[in-house]
Coordinates of C-alpha atoms in Angstrom, one line a residue:
X17 CA 23.0 16.9 27.1
X18 CA 24.6 20.3 26.7
X19 CA 28.0 18.8 26.5
X20 CA 26.9 16.3 24.0
X21 CA 25.3 19.0 21.8
X22 CA 28.5 21.1 22.1
X23 CA 30.6 18.0 21.0
X24 CA 28.3 17.4 18.0
X25 CA 28.4 21.1 17.0
X26 CA 32.2 21.1 17.2
X27 CA 32.4 18.1 14.9
X28 CA 29.9 19.7 12.6
X29 CA 31.9 22.9 12.3
X30 CA 35.1 20.9 11.9
X31 CA 33.7 18.8 9.0
X32 CA 32.3 21.9 7.3
X33 CA 34.9 24.6 8.1
X34 CA 34.0 26.6 5.0
X35 CA 30.4 27.4 6.2
X36 CA 29.2 31.0 6.2
X37 CA 27.5 31.4 9.5
X38 CA 26.1 34.9 8.6
X39 CA 24.0 33.3 5.9
X40 CA 20.8 33.6 7.9
X41 CA 21.0 37.4 8.0
X42 CA 22.0 37.5 4.3
X43 CA 19.1 35.3 3.1
X44 CA 16.5 36.8 5.5
X45 CA 17.0 40.2 3.8
X46 CA 16.4 38.7 0.4
X47 CA 13.1 37.0 1.5
X48 CA 9.9 38.4 0.1
X49 CA 6.5 38.2 1.7
X50 CA 5.6 35.0 -0.2
X51 CA 8.7 33.2 0.9
X52 CA 8.1 34.2 4.5
X53 CA 4.5 33.1 4.4
X54 CA 5.5 29.7 2.9
X55 CA 8.2 29.3 5.6
X56 CA 5.8 30.0 8.5
X57 CA 3.2 27.7 6.9
X58 CA 5.7 24.9 6.7
X59 CA 6.7 25.4 10.3
X60 CA 3.0 25.5 11.3
X61 CA 2.5 22.2 9.4
X62 CA 5.1 20.4 11.4
X63 CA 3.8 21.9 14.7
X64 CA 0.3 20.5 13.9
X65 CA 1.8 17.2 12.7
X66 CA 4.0 16.6 15.8
X67 CA 1.3 17.7 18.2
X68 CA -1.4 15.5 16.7
X69 CA 0.9 12.5 16.6
X70 CA 2.2 12.8 20.1
X71 CA -1.4 13.1 21.5
X72 CA -1.8 9.5 20.4
X73 CA 1.6 8.4 21.8
X74 CA 0.9 5.8 24.5
X75 CA 4.3 6.5 26.1
X76 CA 3.3 10.1 26.9
X77 CA 0.0 9.0 28.6
X78 CA 1.9 6.3 30.5
X79 CA 4.2 9.0 31.9
X80 CA 1.2 11.2 32.7
X81 CA -0.6 8.5 34.7
X82 CA 2.6 7.3 36.4
X83 CA 3.3 10.8 37.9
X84 CA 3.1 11.0 41.6
X85 CA 1.1 14.2 41.6
X86 CA 0.2 17.2 39.5
X87 CA 3.1 19.3 40.7
X88 CA 5.7 16.7 39.7
X89 CA 4.0 16.2 36.4
X90 CA 4.2 19.9 35.5
X91 CA 7.8 20.1 36.6
X92 CA 8.8 17.0 34.6
X93 CA 7.0 18.3 31.5
X94 CA 8.7 21.7 31.7
X95 CA 12.2 20.1 32.1
X96 CA 11.4 17.7 29.1
X97 CA 10.2 20.7 27.0
X98 CA 13.5 22.6 27.7
X99 CA 15.6 19.6 26.8
X100 CA 13.7 18.8 23.6
X101 CA 13.6 22.4 22.6
X102 CA 17.4 22.6 22.7
X103 CA 17.8 19.4 20.7
X104 CA 15.3 20.3 18.0
X105 CA 16.7 23.8 17.7
X106 CA 20.2 22.5 17.4
X107 CA 19.3 20.0 14.7
X108 CA 17.2 22.6 12.8
X109 CA 20.0 25.1 12.8
X110 CA 22.6 22.7 11.5
X111 CA 20.3 21.5 8.7
X112 CA 19.3 25.1 7.8
X113 CA 22.9 26.3 7.7
X114 CA 23.9 23.3 5.6
X115 CA 21.0 23.8 3.1
X116 CA 21.7 27.5 2.7
X117 CA 25.4 26.8 2.1
X118 CA 24.5 24.4 -0.6
X119 CA 25.7 21.2 1.1
X120 CA 24.2 18.1 -0.4
X121 CA 22.6 15.6 2.0
X122 CA 19.6 13.3 2.2
X123 CA 16.6 15.3 3.6
X124 CA 15.1 12.3 5.4
X125 CA 18.4 11.8 7.3
X126 CA 19.8 15.3 7.2
X127 CA 21.3 15.3 10.7
X128 CA 23.2 12.0 10.1
X129 CA 24.3 13.0 6.6
X130 CA 25.9 16.2 8.0
X131 CA 27.4 14.9 11.3
X132 CA 28.6 11.4 10.3
X133 CA 32.1 11.4 8.8
X134 CA 34.6 8.7 7.9
X135 CA 37.3 10.5 9.8
X136 CA 35.4 10.6 13.0
X137 CA 34.6 7.0 13.8
X138 CA 34.1 7.6 17.5
X139 CA 31.5 10.3 17.0
X140 CA 29.7 8.2 14.4
X141 CA 29.7 5.3 16.9
X142 CA 28.3 7.5 19.6
X143 CA 25.5 8.9 17.4
X144 CA 24.7 5.4 16.2
X145 CA 24.4 4.1 19.8
X146 CA 22.1 7.0 20.8
X147 CA 20.0 6.5 17.6
X148 CA 19.6 2.8 18.3
X149 CA 18.6 3.5 22.0
X150 CA 16.0 6.0 20.7
X151 CA 14.6 3.6 18.1
X152 CA 14.5 0.7 20.6
X153 CA 12.7 2.8 23.2
X154 CA 10.1 3.9 20.6
X155 CA 9.5 0.4 19.3
X156 CA 9.3 -0.9 22.9
X157 CA 6.6 1.6 23.7
X158 CA 4.8 0.8 20.5
X159 CA 4.8 -3.0 21.1
X160 CA 3.5 -2.4 24.7
X161 CA 0.6 -0.3 23.4
X162 CA -0.4 -2.7 20.6
X163 CA -0.2 -5.7 23.0
X164 CA -2.3 -3.8 25.7
X165 CA -4.9 -2.8 23.2
X166 CA -5.1 -6.3 21.7
X167 CA -5.5 -8.0 25.1
X168 CA -8.1 -5.5 26.4
X169 CA -10.3 -5.3 23.2
X170 CA -9.7 -8.7 21.5
X171 CA -12.9 -10.1 23.0
X172 CA -14.9 -7.5 21.3
X173 CA -13.7 -8.6 17.8
X174 CA -12.4 -12.1 18.1
X175 CA -13.7 -15.3 19.7
X176 CA -11.0 -17.9 18.8
X177 CA -10.8 -20.8 21.1
X178 CA -7.1 -21.3 21.0
X179 CA -6.1 -17.6 20.7
X180 CA -6.7 -15.9 24.1
X181 CA -5.4 -12.6 25.3
X182 CA -1.5 -12.8 25.2
X183 CA -1.4 -15.4 22.5
X184 CA -3.5 -13.3 20.2
X185 CA -1.4 -10.2 20.9
X186 CA 1.8 -12.2 20.0
X187 CA 0.2 -13.3 16.7
X188 CA -0.8 -9.7 15.9
X189 CA 2.7 -8.3 16.7
X190 CA 4.4 -11.0 14.5
X191 CA 2.0 -10.2 11.6
X192 CA 2.6 -6.5 12.0
X193 CA 6.3 -7.0 12.2
X194 CA 6.3 -8.9 8.9
X195 CA 4.3 -6.2 7.2
X196 CA 6.7 -3.5 8.5
X197 CA 9.7 -5.6 7.3
X198 CA 8.1 -5.8 3.8
X199 CA 7.5 -2.1 3.7
X200 CA 11.0 -1.4 4.9
X201 CA 12.5 -3.5 2.1
X202 CA 10.9 -1.1 -0.4
X203 CA 12.9 1.8 1.2
X204 CA 10.1 4.3 1.1
X205 CA 10.8 7.9 2.3
X206 CA 10.8 7.9 6.1
X207 CA 9.5 11.5 6.1
X208 CA 6.7 10.7 3.7
X209 CA 5.5 7.8 5.8
X210 CA 5.7 9.9 8.9
X211 CA 3.5 12.6 7.2
X212 CA 0.9 10.0 6.2
X213 CA 0.7 8.9 9.8
X214 CA 0.4 12.5 10.9
X215 CA -2.5 13.0 8.4
X216 CA -4.4 10.1 10.0
X217 CA -3.8 11.5 13.5
X218 CA -5.0 15.0 12.4
X219 CA -8.3 13.4 11.2
X220 CA -8.8 11.6 14.5
X221 CA -7.9 14.4 16.9
X222 CA -11.3 16.1 17.2
X223 CA -13.3 12.9 17.5
X224 CA -11.1 11.2 20.0
X225 CA -10.8 14.1 22.4
X226 CA -14.4 15.0 22.1
X227 CA -15.1 11.4 23.2
X228 CA -13.0 11.9 26.4
X229 CA -15.4 14.7 27.6
X230 CA -18.7 13.4 26.2
X231 CA -20.8 11.0 28.2
X232 CA -22.5 9.4 25.2
X233 CA -20.4 8.3 22.3
X234 CA -21.8 7.7 18.8
X235 CA -19.4 5.2 17.0
X236 CA -21.0 5.5 13.6
X237 CA -20.9 9.3 13.6
X238 CA -17.4 9.3 14.9
X239 CA -16.2 7.0 12.1
X240 CA -17.9 9.2 9.5
X241 CA -16.3 12.3 10.8
X242 CA -12.9 10.7 10.8
X243 CA -13.4 9.5 7.3
X244 CA -14.5 13.0 6.2
X245 CA -11.3 14.5 7.6
X246 CA -9.1 11.8 6.2
X247 CA -10.7 12.0 2.7
X248 CA -10.5 15.8 2.5
X249 CA -6.9 15.7 3.8
X250 CA -5.9 13.1 1.2
X251 CA -7.3 15.3 -1.6
X252 CA -4.7 17.9 -0.8
X253 CA -1.9 15.5 0.4
X254 CA 1.1 16.0 -1.8
X255 CA 2.7 13.3 -4.0
X256 CA 6.2 11.9 -3.2
X257 CA 7.8 14.8 -5.0
X258 CA 5.5 17.4 -3.3
X259 CA 4.5 18.9 -6.7
X260 CA 0.9 17.9 -6.9
X261 CA -2.0 16.1 -5.1
X262 CA -5.0 14.1 -6.0
X263 CA -7.1 17.3 -6.3
X264 CA -4.5 19.8 -7.3
X265 CA -2.8 18.5 -10.5
X266 CA -4.7 15.2 -10.4
X267 CA -8.4 15.6 -10.8
X268 CA -8.0 19.3 -11.8
X269 CA -5.3 21.1 -13.6
X270 CA -2.7 22.7 -11.3
X271 CA -2.9 26.0 -13.2
X272 CA -6.4 26.8 -12.1
X273 CA -5.4 26.9 -8.4
X274 CA -3.8 29.9 -6.7
X275 CA -0.2 29.7 -5.5
X276 CA -1.5 29.8 -1.9
X277 CA -2.7 26.2 -2.5
X278 CA -0.1 24.9 -4.9
X279 CA 2.9 26.0 -2.8
X280 CA 1.5 24.7 0.5
X281 CA -0.3 21.4 -0.2
X282 CA 0.8 19.8 3.0
X283 CA -0.4 22.8 5.0
X284 CA -3.9 22.6 3.5
X285 CA -4.0 18.9 3.8
X286 CA -3.4 18.9 7.5
X287 CA -5.7 21.9 8.0
X288 CA -8.7 20.2 6.3
X289 CA -8.0 16.9 8.1
X290 CA -7.9 18.6 11.5
X291 CA -10.8 21.1 11.3
X292 CA -13.3 19.6 8.8
X293 CA -14.6 16.9 11.3
X294 CA -15.3 19.8 13.7
X295 CA -17.1 21.9 11.1
X296 CA -19.2 18.9 9.8
X297 CA -20.1 17.9 13.4
X298 CA -21.3 21.5 14.2
X299 CA -23.4 21.5 11.0
X300 CA -24.9 18.1 11.8
X301 CA -25.9 19.2 15.3
X302 CA -27.4 22.5 14.1
X303 CA -29.5 20.8 11.4
X304 CA -30.6 17.9 13.6

């Protein structure tokens, strides 16, 4: 992995040999307190988003339950953390250097826009193969999870005579694949779709994990709490150009809001979606 990262870094520097690598220090001195706060808020947003999303990733839970014992689980998680940290740090640094140097690239596919070059066909092919492997692995895990959930819980919702267990799961997977294909044809922003999924996960985090430790589950109350978190999050969720939201710039004029809100819509959206279900649940239990 280290050799592969070194190889990619070499190609990156070769393709962009006019880069100023001291630009971090030069720009950090110029940052004012508002810029630093916005930067840390943006970083915190993605920390919440990735953490919330991965808590619902069936592949992670499969690996947890497949571990031989707790010691092996802890060791494997630490090794995975170290590897992922290096990869994410590397990709973040290359993107930051390129952005600060004024290089033009597609933000959704920044890493590929920077690395891929017509003169380096071999590197482009290697990156493409690794990307396909990652995508196939993710899709395979997703298909397994959907199929498992459909087979286990289909009897609670459907009672079709000719659609039993595996047949029903196959039909569901085909229908979902068609929907995904139609959405893909519209070429929506990958990052924006990912953030929408993160918002839903943030709204569900408190309710789902409270249910893991609570003996009695209240389905109606849980649904209401999730909808509260989702609705409040959507009020602040930014538009595709990240300039306004339903509440800020939509229902109310953007000028009446402080810059703390207008410059960090995504941060407040995830914050409300994550913590509002918890607050409303506490209020309900106290007033009951």
